[in-house]
């Protein structure tokens, strides 16, 4: 009997009157035929017409014992290739073809043929720790170092931890868990995943990619500033410790408690402030956003070096970036511990710690505190940027994403808390040296807290050069992790959406993407570039990404269905999410996000930088940039409905009906003997 005939037909049963010897010969014949099938059936494609016989579902992870003694195993998961007993000897997942086994149906011995996927196997993480470090490196970014400590002391110190933890438990962590589970189950990026959830919301994926590009335009510029500081640190005397440099003005004063002959006035500036504003940024050469000035060639070279590192870290996929994060994700923790020990031994450190943690319970009655807590935990964990979907899509199907979500989100929150001690021990030292209150020293937020206040504190420590080098190296490492993640989210989304065009050209696509990000960042490298960075940070990303995540939660919980989503999670990790998670996804998370959006619209931030107050037209410009990404969502809805076939009701039903993934289903063709 030829091998193709084995797939197309099945053996006729013998009459019940046959003797035992004939039955034994038949079993031996079947054994031999199955060995032939193992060698040849996996490489054959199904004949025309067989696929019309209808599919039969097979439970993931199960194994079936058939009456003739053969064991047929299902794939380990609906994502991981064939994996059947018939093809286990030498067939890789995703190689294409068919597998088969004999199953008795009634009085006939029937051959069940399993159609396998012809797609390339999806890339996976080399180790579990590669994934965990990548997620931690993405979640723990520059905002943990400067934004959390500032918001914490501004909103009641230790009392702020209560709304922060509540927002984390009921809002941030459930969103974090949901994205990891979605990415791991559907194994798709933020664009193509929507056809398996709710096709009409596919515009969310395109909006996420545009938001990621906007972030890349300004976020990496902050690392270019840190690189400039790092290169300036390789000298015996740090350049922001003296007032005798070419960029200093007459108002420059080095005011410390030991300088009794120096008088400090409201017009006085520190050498660290003048180095940051007049040498690194050179904002004094730009009157505002209406006249940015020329590009700083020093910062342009620094940013080029940053993007070069980024390209060679992500050009090959998670196999390379997963190795790089072993350095970029762990080194900042080592530096934070060193700086914490050093800061704790400085005079006046206790003043900073008391100021950081002293609770002011009355502030909890203010709506602003709760708004800041919700926004901080949301932007710290980072759902909605497509990164968690992309990273989780490279996990094994049965990976415990529930435990991963709890571990990584906890590490992120603890890192923010630890960073507060690192910052405020040094601010207490600065207050002691200047004989001022801590709140007078800690008046700056954002990058100024790092590049002015902390840089000046480091300059007045013993071994200032060493601490300056490791501190700004830590800032660069924190930023690189987040850049790797943000761009990987875009790359995964585009490669999954256009696999035939881009999968084999990944290196060139990544190169083009990095070039676009560099060209888009040139406006932030001008003399007025700091004004552009502030504009992007306040308007271009925040409101848009929160709105996008709100639609994402609604699409998953209300359209795809919480029960269906929980069943997907149960298939992966063996147990279904509990009642708490279901309530969070259906009701609490949408209210949590809606609360942030309404508060932002009701209390728009007053944007200013240094002595520059943003004029009203810049607010309109900022909202236009934000809407330019979000407009993808309604635009795609209209496009999808117009291109669908049938009546409007049929189009609408089709647009909210998930398309089964080719990875999730396996077609079983049953052929019976006549």
Coordinates of C-alpha atoms in Angstrom, one line a residue, residues 19-606:
X19 CA -9.8 -16.5 13.7
X20 CA -7.4 -15.1 16.3
X21 CA -4.3 -15.6 14.0
X22 CA -5.8 -13.4 11.3
X23 CA -6.6 -10.7 13.8
X24 CA -3.0 -10.8 15.1
X25 CA -1.7 -10.5 11.5
X26 CA -4.0 -7.5 10.9
X27 CA -2.7 -5.7 14.0
X28 CA 0.9 -6.3 12.8
X29 CA 0.0 -4.9 9.4
X30 CA -1.5 -1.8 11.0
X31 CA 1.7 -1.4 13.1
X32 CA 3.8 -1.5 10.0
X33 CA 1.5 0.9 8.1
X34 CA 1.6 3.4 11.0
X35 CA 5.5 3.4 11.0
X36 CA 5.3 4.2 7.3
X37 CA 2.9 7.0 8.0
X38 CA 5.2 8.5 10.6
X39 CA 8.0 8.7 8.1
X40 CA 5.9 10.1 5.2
X41 CA 2.6 11.5 6.2
X42 CA 3.9 14.7 7.8
X43 CA 5.3 16.0 4.6
X44 CA 2.2 15.4 2.5
X45 CA -0.5 17.9 1.8
X46 CA -4.2 17.0 1.8
X47 CA -5.8 16.1 -1.4
X48 CA -8.4 18.5 -2.9
X49 CA -11.9 18.0 -1.6
X50 CA -10.9 16.4 1.8
X51 CA -11.0 19.7 3.6
X52 CA -14.7 19.9 2.9
X53 CA -15.5 17.1 5.2
X54 CA -15.7 19.4 8.2
X55 CA -13.5 20.1 11.2
X56 CA -13.4 18.4 14.6
X57 CA -12.1 20.2 17.6
X58 CA -9.5 18.7 19.9
X59 CA -9.0 19.8 23.4
X60 CA -5.5 21.5 23.8
X61 CA -3.1 19.5 25.9
X62 CA -5.1 16.3 25.8
X63 CA -4.1 12.8 24.6
X64 CA -6.5 10.2 23.3
X65 CA -6.0 6.4 23.6
X66 CA -7.7 4.7 20.7
X67 CA -8.9 1.1 20.7
X68 CA -6.2 -0.3 18.4
X69 CA -3.5 0.6 20.8
X70 CA -2.2 3.8 19.3
X71 CA -1.9 7.0 21.3
X72 CA -2.6 10.2 19.5
X73 CA -1.6 13.4 21.3
X74 CA -2.9 16.8 20.6
X75 CA -0.5 19.7 20.4
X76 CA 0.7 21.0 23.7
X77 CA -1.3 24.1 22.9
X78 CA -3.2 25.6 20.1
X79 CA -0.2 27.7 19.4
X80 CA 2.7 25.3 19.3
X81 CA 2.7 23.4 16.1
X82 CA 1.6 19.8 15.5
X83 CA 3.1 17.9 18.3
X84 CA 1.2 14.8 17.6
X85 CA 2.5 11.3 18.2
X86 CA 2.4 10.5 14.5
X87 CA 4.8 13.3 13.7
X88 CA 6.8 13.6 16.8
X89 CA 9.8 11.8 15.3
X90 CA 11.3 14.7 13.4
X91 CA 8.6 17.1 12.4
X92 CA 9.1 20.7 13.6
X93 CA 6.1 22.9 14.5
X94 CA 4.8 25.0 11.7
X95 CA 6.5 22.9 9.0
X96 CA 3.2 22.2 7.2
X97 CA 1.5 19.0 6.0
X98 CA -0.7 16.6 7.8
X99 CA -0.6 14.1 10.7
X100 CA -2.9 11.1 11.2
X101 CA -4.1 8.4 13.5
X102 CA -6.6 5.6 13.5
X103 CA -9.8 6.1 15.4
X104 CA -12.7 3.7 15.5
X105 CA -16.1 5.1 14.4
X106 CA -18.8 2.5 14.7
X107 CA -17.7 -0.7 12.9
X108 CA -15.1 1.0 10.8
X109 CA -11.5 1.8 11.6
X110 CA -11.1 5.4 10.6
X111 CA -8.1 7.5 9.8
X112 CA -8.2 11.0 11.4
X113 CA -5.9 13.4 9.5
X114 CA -4.8 16.6 11.2
X115 CA -4.1 19.6 9.0
X116 CA -1.1 21.6 10.4
X117 CA -0.1 25.2 9.8
X118 CA 2.1 26.2 6.9
X119 CA 3.3 29.4 8.7
X120 CA 6.7 29.9 10.1
X121 CA 7.1 29.1 13.8
X122 CA 6.9 32.2 16.0
X123 CA 10.1 33.4 17.7
X124 CA 10.2 32.8 21.5
X125 CA 12.3 34.0 24.4
X126 CA 15.5 32.1 25.0
X127 CA 14.8 32.0 28.7
X128 CA 12.0 33.0 31.0
X129 CA 14.2 35.6 32.7
X130 CA 14.7 37.3 29.3
X131 CA 11.0 38.0 29.3
X132 CA 10.8 39.1 33.0
X133 CA 13.7 41.4 32.7
X134 CA 12.4 42.9 29.5
X135 CA 9.0 43.7 31.1
X136 CA 10.6 45.0 34.3
X137 CA 13.0 47.1 32.2
X138 CA 10.1 48.5 30.2
X139 CA 8.0 49.3 33.3
X140 CA 10.8 50.8 35.4
X141 CA 11.8 53.9 33.5
X142 CA 12.9 57.5 34.1
X143 CA 9.5 58.3 35.5
X144 CA 10.1 56.0 38.5
X145 CA 13.2 58.0 39.4
X146 CA 11.9 61.6 39.0
X147 CA 8.1 61.6 38.7
X148 CA 7.1 59.3 41.6
X149 CA 9.2 61.0 44.3
X150 CA 8.1 64.4 43.3
X151 CA 4.4 63.5 43.1
X152 CA 4.6 61.6 46.4
X153 CA 5.9 64.6 48.5
X154 CA 3.7 67.0 46.6
X155 CA 0.5 65.0 47.5
X156 CA 0.9 64.3 51.2
X157 CA 4.1 62.2 51.5
X158 CA 3.4 58.9 53.1
X159 CA -0.4 59.5 52.9
X160 CA -0.1 59.4 49.1
X161 CA 0.9 55.7 49.3
X162 CA -2.8 54.8 50.2
X163 CA -4.4 56.1 46.9
X164 CA -1.4 54.9 45.0
X165 CA -1.8 51.3 46.2
X166 CA -5.6 51.4 45.8
X167 CA -5.2 52.6 42.2
X168 CA -2.6 49.9 41.5
X169 CA -4.7 47.1 42.9
X170 CA -8.0 48.1 41.3
X171 CA -6.7 49.7 38.1
X172 CA -3.1 49.3 37.1
X173 CA -2.4 45.6 37.8
X174 CA -5.7 44.3 36.3
X175 CA -4.9 46.1 33.0
X176 CA -1.3 44.8 33.2
X177 CA -2.5 41.2 33.6
X178 CA -5.1 41.6 30.9
X179 CA -2.6 42.7 28.3
X180 CA -0.1 39.9 29.1
X181 CA -2.9 37.3 28.8
X182 CA -4.2 38.7 25.5
X183 CA -0.7 38.8 23.9
X184 CA 0.2 35.3 25.1
X185 CA -3.0 33.6 24.0
X186 CA -3.4 35.2 20.6
X187 CA 0.3 35.5 19.9
X188 CA -0.1 38.7 17.8
X189 CA 1.0 42.3 17.9
X190 CA -1.3 45.2 18.7
X191 CA -2.7 45.5 15.2
X192 CA -3.4 41.9 14.0
X193 CA -4.7 40.8 17.4
X194 CA -8.0 42.7 17.0
X195 CA -9.4 40.5 14.3
X196 CA -9.4 37.7 17.0
X197 CA -11.1 40.0 19.6
X198 CA -13.3 42.6 17.9
X199 CA -12.3 43.5 14.3
X200 CA -14.0 46.9 14.2
X201 CA -11.5 48.1 16.9
X202 CA -8.5 47.4 14.8
X203 CA -7.8 51.1 14.6
X204 CA -6.6 50.9 18.2
X205 CA -3.5 49.1 17.0
X206 CA -2.6 51.7 14.5
X207 CA -3.2 54.5 17.1
X208 CA -0.8 52.7 19.5
X209 CA 1.9 52.6 16.8
X210 CA 1.6 56.3 16.1
X211 CA 1.7 57.1 19.9
X212 CA 4.8 54.9 20.2
X213 CA 6.5 57.0 17.4
X214 CA 5.6 60.2 19.2
X215 CA 7.2 58.9 22.4
X216 CA 10.3 57.9 20.5
X217 CA 10.6 61.4 19.1
X218 CA 11.1 63.0 22.5
X219 CA 12.0 60.2 25.0
X220 CA 15.3 59.4 23.5
X221 CA 16.4 63.0 23.6
X222 CA 16.4 62.9 27.4
X223 CA 18.9 60.0 27.1
X224 CA 21.0 62.2 24.7
X225 CA 21.1 64.9 27.5
X226 CA 22.2 62.2 30.0
X227 CA 24.9 61.0 27.5
X228 CA 26.2 64.6 27.3
X229 CA 26.4 64.7 31.1
X230 CA 28.1 61.3 31.1
X231 CA 30.8 62.4 28.6
X232 CA 31.3 65.7 30.6
X233 CA 31.9 63.7 33.7
X234 CA 35.2 62.2 32.6
X235 CA 37.3 65.0 34.0
X236 CA 38.8 65.7 37.5
X237 CA 36.5 68.7 38.1
X238 CA 32.9 68.4 37.0
X239 CA 31.9 71.4 34.7
X240 CA 28.8 72.2 36.6
X241 CA 30.6 72.9 39.9
X242 CA 32.2 76.3 38.9
X243 CA 31.1 79.6 37.7
X244 CA 34.2 80.4 35.5
X245 CA 33.1 78.6 32.3
X246 CA 32.3 80.4 29.1
X247 CA 28.5 79.7 29.4
X248 CA 28.2 81.2 33.0
X249 CA 26.6 84.5 33.7
X250 CA 27.1 87.2 36.3
X251 CA 24.2 85.7 38.3
X252 CA 26.0 82.4 38.8
X253 CA 26.6 81.6 42.5
X254 CA 28.0 78.5 44.1
X255 CA 25.9 78.7 47.3
X256 CA 26.7 76.1 50.0
X257 CA 26.9 76.5 53.7
X258 CA 30.7 76.7 53.6
X259 CA 30.6 79.7 51.3
X260 CA 30.0 82.4 53.8
X261 CA 31.0 85.2 51.5
X262 CA 28.4 84.4 48.9
X263 CA 25.0 86.0 49.0
X264 CA 22.0 84.3 47.4
X265 CA 19.2 86.4 45.8
X266 CA 16.1 85.6 43.8
X267 CA 18.0 86.3 40.6
X268 CA 20.9 84.0 41.5
X269 CA 21.5 80.7 39.6
X270 CA 23.6 77.7 40.5
X271 CA 26.4 76.5 38.2
X272 CA 24.4 73.2 37.7
X273 CA 21.4 75.1 36.5
X274 CA 23.4 77.2 34.0
X275 CA 25.3 74.2 32.7
X276 CA 21.9 72.4 32.0
X277 CA 20.1 75.4 30.5
X278 CA 22.9 77.3 28.8
X279 CA 25.4 74.6 27.8
X280 CA 23.4 71.4 27.3
X281 CA 20.0 72.7 26.2
X282 CA 21.0 76.3 25.2
X283 CA 17.4 77.4 25.7
X284 CA 18.6 81.0 26.1
X285 CA 19.0 81.1 22.3
X286 CA 15.3 80.3 21.6
X287 CA 12.5 82.7 22.6
X288 CA 9.9 79.9 22.5
X289 CA 8.1 77.4 20.3
X290 CA 7.5 79.9 17.6
X291 CA 11.3 80.1 17.0
X292 CA 13.2 77.0 17.9
X293 CA 16.5 77.9 16.4
X294 CA 19.1 75.5 14.8
X295 CA 20.0 72.0 15.8
X296 CA 22.7 71.4 18.4
X297 CA 25.3 69.3 16.7
X298 CA 26.6 67.9 20.1
X299 CA 23.1 66.6 21.0
X300 CA 22.6 65.3 17.5
X301 CA 25.7 63.2 17.8
X302 CA 24.7 62.0 21.2
X303 CA 21.2 61.0 19.9
X304 CA 22.8 59.2 16.9
X305 CA 24.9 57.1 19.3
X306 CA 21.8 56.3 21.4
X307 CA 19.8 55.1 18.3
X308 CA 22.8 53.1 17.1
X309 CA 22.8 51.1 20.4
X310 CA 19.0 50.7 20.1
X311 CA 19.2 49.4 16.5
X312 CA 21.8 46.7 17.2
X313 CA 19.9 45.7 20.3
X314 CA 16.6 45.0 18.6
X315 CA 17.4 44.4 14.9
X316 CA 17.3 40.6 15.4
X317 CA 14.3 40.4 17.6
X318 CA 13.8 39.2 21.2
X319 CA 16.7 36.8 20.9
X320 CA 19.1 39.8 21.0
X321 CA 17.2 42.3 23.1
X322 CA 16.5 39.6 25.6
X323 CA 20.3 39.3 26.2
X324 CA 20.9 43.1 26.3
X325 CA 18.3 43.6 29.1
X326 CA 20.4 41.4 31.4
X327 CA 22.7 44.5 31.7
X328 CA 20.3 47.4 31.1
X329 CA 17.6 46.1 33.5
X330 CA 19.9 45.0 36.3
X331 CA 22.6 47.7 36.3
X332 CA 20.1 50.5 37.5
X333 CA 19.3 48.5 40.6
X334 CA 22.9 48.2 41.5
X335 CA 23.4 51.9 41.1
X336 CA 20.3 52.7 43.1
X337 CA 21.5 50.6 46.0
X338 CA 25.0 52.3 45.8
X339 CA 23.4 55.8 45.7
X340 CA 21.0 54.9 48.5
X341 CA 23.8 53.8 50.8
X342 CA 25.8 56.9 49.9
X343 CA 22.8 59.2 50.4
X344 CA 21.9 57.7 53.8
X345 CA 25.4 58.5 55.1
X346 CA 25.2 62.2 54.1
X347 CA 24.5 64.9 56.7
X348 CA 20.9 66.0 56.6
X349 CA 19.7 62.9 54.8
X350 CA 17.1 62.3 57.5
X351 CA 15.5 65.6 56.8
X352 CA 14.8 64.5 53.2
X353 CA 13.3 61.1 54.3
X354 CA 11.0 62.8 56.8
X355 CA 9.9 65.3 54.2
X356 CA 9.3 62.4 51.7
X357 CA 7.2 60.1 54.0
X358 CA 5.6 62.5 56.6
X359 CA 1.9 61.9 56.0
X360 CA -0.5 64.8 55.4
X361 CA -3.8 63.1 55.7
X362 CA -5.8 66.2 54.9
X363 CA -4.6 66.1 51.3
X364 CA -6.5 62.9 50.7
X365 CA -9.6 64.9 50.6
X366 CA -8.3 66.7 47.5
X367 CA -9.3 65.3 44.1
X368 CA -5.9 66.2 42.7
X369 CA -4.2 63.6 44.9
X370 CA -6.3 60.7 43.5
X371 CA -5.9 62.0 39.9
X372 CA -2.1 62.0 40.3
X373 CA -2.2 58.5 41.9
X374 CA -4.2 57.1 39.1
X375 CA -2.1 58.7 36.4
X376 CA 1.2 57.7 38.0
X377 CA 0.4 54.0 38.3
X378 CA -1.0 53.9 34.8
X379 CA 2.0 55.5 33.1
X380 CA 4.4 53.6 35.4
X381 CA 3.1 50.1 34.5
X382 CA 2.5 51.1 30.9
X383 CA -0.5 49.2 29.6
X384 CA -1.8 50.4 26.2
X385 CA 1.5 51.0 24.5
X386 CA 1.4 47.6 22.7
X387 CA 4.6 46.5 24.5
X388 CA 3.1 44.0 26.9
X389 CA 1.1 42.4 24.0
X390 CA 4.3 42.1 21.9
X391 CA 6.5 40.7 24.7
X392 CA 3.8 38.2 25.9
X393 CA 3.3 37.0 22.3
X394 CA 6.7 35.4 22.4
X395 CA 6.0 33.4 25.5
X396 CA 5.3 29.7 25.5
X397 CA 1.5 29.2 25.4
X398 CA 1.2 27.6 28.9
X399 CA 3.4 30.2 30.6
X400 CA 1.9 31.4 33.9
X401 CA 1.2 35.0 32.9
X402 CA -0.8 35.6 36.1
X403 CA 2.3 35.2 38.3
X404 CA 4.4 37.2 35.8
X405 CA 1.9 40.1 36.1
X406 CA 2.0 40.1 39.9
X407 CA 5.8 39.8 40.1
X408 CA 6.7 42.5 37.5
X409 CA 4.1 45.0 38.7
X410 CA 5.2 44.6 42.3
X411 CA 8.8 45.1 41.4
X412 CA 7.9 48.2 39.5
X413 CA 6.0 49.8 42.4
X414 CA 8.8 48.9 44.9
X415 CA 11.3 50.4 42.6
X416 CA 9.4 53.7 42.6
X417 CA 9.3 53.7 46.4
X418 CA 13.0 52.9 46.6
X419 CA 13.8 55.7 44.2
X420 CA 12.1 58.2 46.5
X421 CA 14.7 57.4 49.2
X422 CA 17.5 57.7 46.7
X423 CA 16.3 61.2 45.6
X424 CA 15.2 62.6 49.0
X425 CA 18.3 61.6 51.0
X426 CA 20.3 63.7 48.6
X427 CA 17.7 66.6 48.7
X428 CA 17.9 66.6 52.5
X429 CA 21.7 66.8 52.2
X430 CA 21.3 69.8 49.8
X431 CA 18.9 71.5 52.2
X432 CA 21.4 71.0 55.1
X433 CA 24.3 72.5 53.0
X434 CA 22.2 75.5 51.9
X435 CA 20.5 75.9 55.3
X436 CA 17.1 75.9 53.6
X437 CA 14.0 73.9 53.9
X438 CA 13.7 70.7 51.8
X439 CA 10.7 72.1 49.9
X440 CA 12.7 75.1 48.7
X441 CA 15.4 72.7 47.3
X442 CA 12.9 70.3 45.8
X443 CA 10.9 72.8 43.8
X444 CA 11.8 71.4 40.4
X445 CA 10.1 68.4 38.9
X446 CA 10.8 66.3 35.8
X447 CA 14.2 66.2 34.2
X448 CA 15.3 69.3 36.1
X449 CA 15.2 67.3 39.3
X450 CA 17.9 64.9 37.9
X451 CA 20.0 67.3 35.7
X452 CA 20.1 70.2 38.1
X453 CA 19.4 69.3 41.7
X454 CA 20.8 65.8 41.8
X455 CA 23.7 66.7 39.6
X456 CA 24.6 69.5 41.9
X457 CA 24.4 67.3 44.9
X458 CA 26.6 64.7 43.3
X459 CA 29.2 67.4 42.5
X460 CA 29.5 68.3 46.2
X461 CA 30.1 64.7 47.3
X462 CA 33.5 63.1 47.8
X463 CA 34.4 61.0 44.7
X464 CA 32.0 63.2 42.6
X465 CA 33.3 62.0 39.3
X466 CA 32.6 58.3 40.1
X467 CA 29.1 58.9 41.3
X468 CA 28.4 61.2 38.4
X469 CA 29.4 58.5 35.9
X470 CA 27.4 55.7 37.4
X471 CA 24.3 58.0 37.9
X472 CA 24.1 59.2 34.4
X473 CA 24.9 55.7 33.1
X474 CA 21.9 54.5 35.1
X475 CA 19.7 57.2 33.5
X476 CA 20.7 56.0 30.0
X477 CA 20.1 52.3 30.9
X478 CA 16.7 53.1 32.3
X479 CA 15.8 54.9 29.1
X480 CA 17.2 52.2 26.8
X481 CA 15.0 49.5 28.2
X482 CA 11.9 51.5 27.6
X483 CA 13.0 52.4 24.0
X484 CA 13.7 48.8 23.2
X485 CA 10.2 47.9 24.4
X486 CA 8.4 50.7 22.7
X487 CA 9.9 50.1 19.3
X488 CA 9.6 46.3 19.7
X489 CA 5.8 46.9 20.2
X490 CA 5.7 48.7 16.8
X491 CA 7.9 46.1 15.0
X492 CA 5.9 43.1 16.3
X493 CA 2.6 44.8 15.3
X494 CA 3.8 45.6 11.7
X495 CA 5.5 42.2 11.2
X496 CA 2.4 40.3 12.3
X497 CA 0.1 42.5 10.2
X498 CA 2.3 42.3 7.0
X499 CA 4.2 39.0 7.5
X500 CA 4.9 38.2 3.8
X501 CA 6.3 41.7 3.2
X502 CA 8.3 42.3 6.3
X503 CA 9.2 39.1 8.2
X504 CA 12.2 38.3 5.9
X505 CA 13.2 42.0 5.8
X506 CA 13.1 42.7 9.6
X507 CA 16.6 44.2 9.7
X508 CA 15.8 46.7 7.0
X509 CA 12.4 47.5 8.5
X510 CA 14.0 48.2 11.9
X511 CA 16.6 50.3 10.2
X512 CA 14.0 52.4 8.5
X513 CA 12.0 52.7 11.7
X514 CA 15.0 54.0 13.7
X515 CA 15.8 56.5 10.9
X516 CA 12.2 57.8 11.1
X517 CA 12.5 58.2 14.9
X518 CA 15.8 60.0 14.6
X519 CA 14.5 62.4 12.0
X520 CA 11.4 63.0 14.0
X521 CA 13.5 63.8 17.1
X522 CA 15.5 66.6 15.3
X523 CA 13.0 69.2 16.5
X524 CA 13.8 68.3 20.1
X525 CA 17.5 68.8 19.4
X526 CA 17.1 72.5 18.6
X527 CA 17.8 75.3 21.0
X528 CA 14.2 75.3 21.9
X529 CA 14.0 71.5 21.9
X530 CA 13.2 71.3 25.6
X531 CA 10.0 73.2 24.9
X532 CA 9.0 70.6 22.3
X533 CA 9.8 67.7 24.7
X534 CA 7.5 69.3 27.3
X535 CA 4.7 69.7 24.7
X536 CA 4.9 66.1 23.5
X537 CA 5.0 64.8 27.1
X538 CA 2.0 66.8 28.2
X539 CA -0.3 66.5 25.2
X540 CA 0.8 64.1 22.5
X541 CA 0.8 60.9 24.5
X542 CA -1.0 61.0 27.8
X543 CA -4.7 61.7 26.9
X544 CA -4.5 59.7 23.7
X545 CA -3.1 56.5 25.2
X546 CA -5.5 56.6 28.2
X547 CA -8.5 56.9 25.7
X548 CA -7.1 54.0 23.6
X549 CA -6.8 51.8 26.7
X550 CA -10.3 52.6 27.7
X551 CA -11.6 51.4 24.3
X552 CA -9.4 48.4 24.6
X553 CA -10.9 47.4 28.0
X554 CA -14.4 47.9 26.6
X555 CA -13.7 45.9 23.5
X556 CA -12.3 42.9 25.5
X557 CA -14.7 43.0 28.4
X558 CA -18.0 43.9 26.7
X559 CA -17.6 42.8 23.1
X560 CA -15.2 39.9 23.2
X561 CA -16.7 38.9 26.5
X562 CA -15.2 38.4 30.0
X563 CA -16.3 34.8 30.1
X564 CA -14.7 34.0 26.8
X565 CA -11.5 35.8 27.8
X566 CA -11.4 34.0 31.2
X567 CA -11.8 30.7 29.3
X568 CA -8.9 31.6 27.2
X569 CA -6.8 32.2 30.3
X570 CA -7.9 28.9 31.8
X571 CA -6.8 27.1 28.6
X572 CA -3.3 28.7 29.0
X573 CA -2.6 28.5 32.7
X574 CA -5.0 25.9 34.0
X575 CA -7.3 28.1 36.1
X576 CA -9.7 30.9 35.4
X577 CA -9.4 34.4 36.8
X578 CA -11.4 35.0 39.9
X579 CA -14.4 37.2 40.6
X580 CA -12.2 40.1 41.6
X581 CA -10.4 40.2 38.2
X582 CA -13.7 40.0 36.3
X583 CA -15.2 42.9 38.2
X584 CA -12.1 45.0 37.6
X585 CA -12.1 44.3 33.9
X586 CA -15.9 44.9 33.4
X587 CA -16.5 47.9 35.6
X588 CA -13.6 49.2 37.8
X589 CA -11.0 49.6 35.1
X590 CA -13.2 51.5 32.7
X591 CA -14.3 53.8 35.5
X592 CA -10.6 54.2 36.6
X593 CA -9.6 55.3 33.1
X594 CA -12.7 57.4 32.6
X595 CA -11.8 59.2 35.8
X596 CA -8.4 60.1 34.5
X597 CA -9.7 61.3 31.2
X598 CA -12.4 63.5 32.7
X599 CA -10.0 65.0 35.3
X600 CA -7.6 65.8 32.5
X601 CA -10.2 67.6 30.5
X602 CA -11.7 69.4 33.5
X603 CA -8.3 70.5 34.9
X604 CA -6.0 70.9 32.0
X605 CA -2.4 71.2 33.1
X606 CA -0.7 74.6 33.2

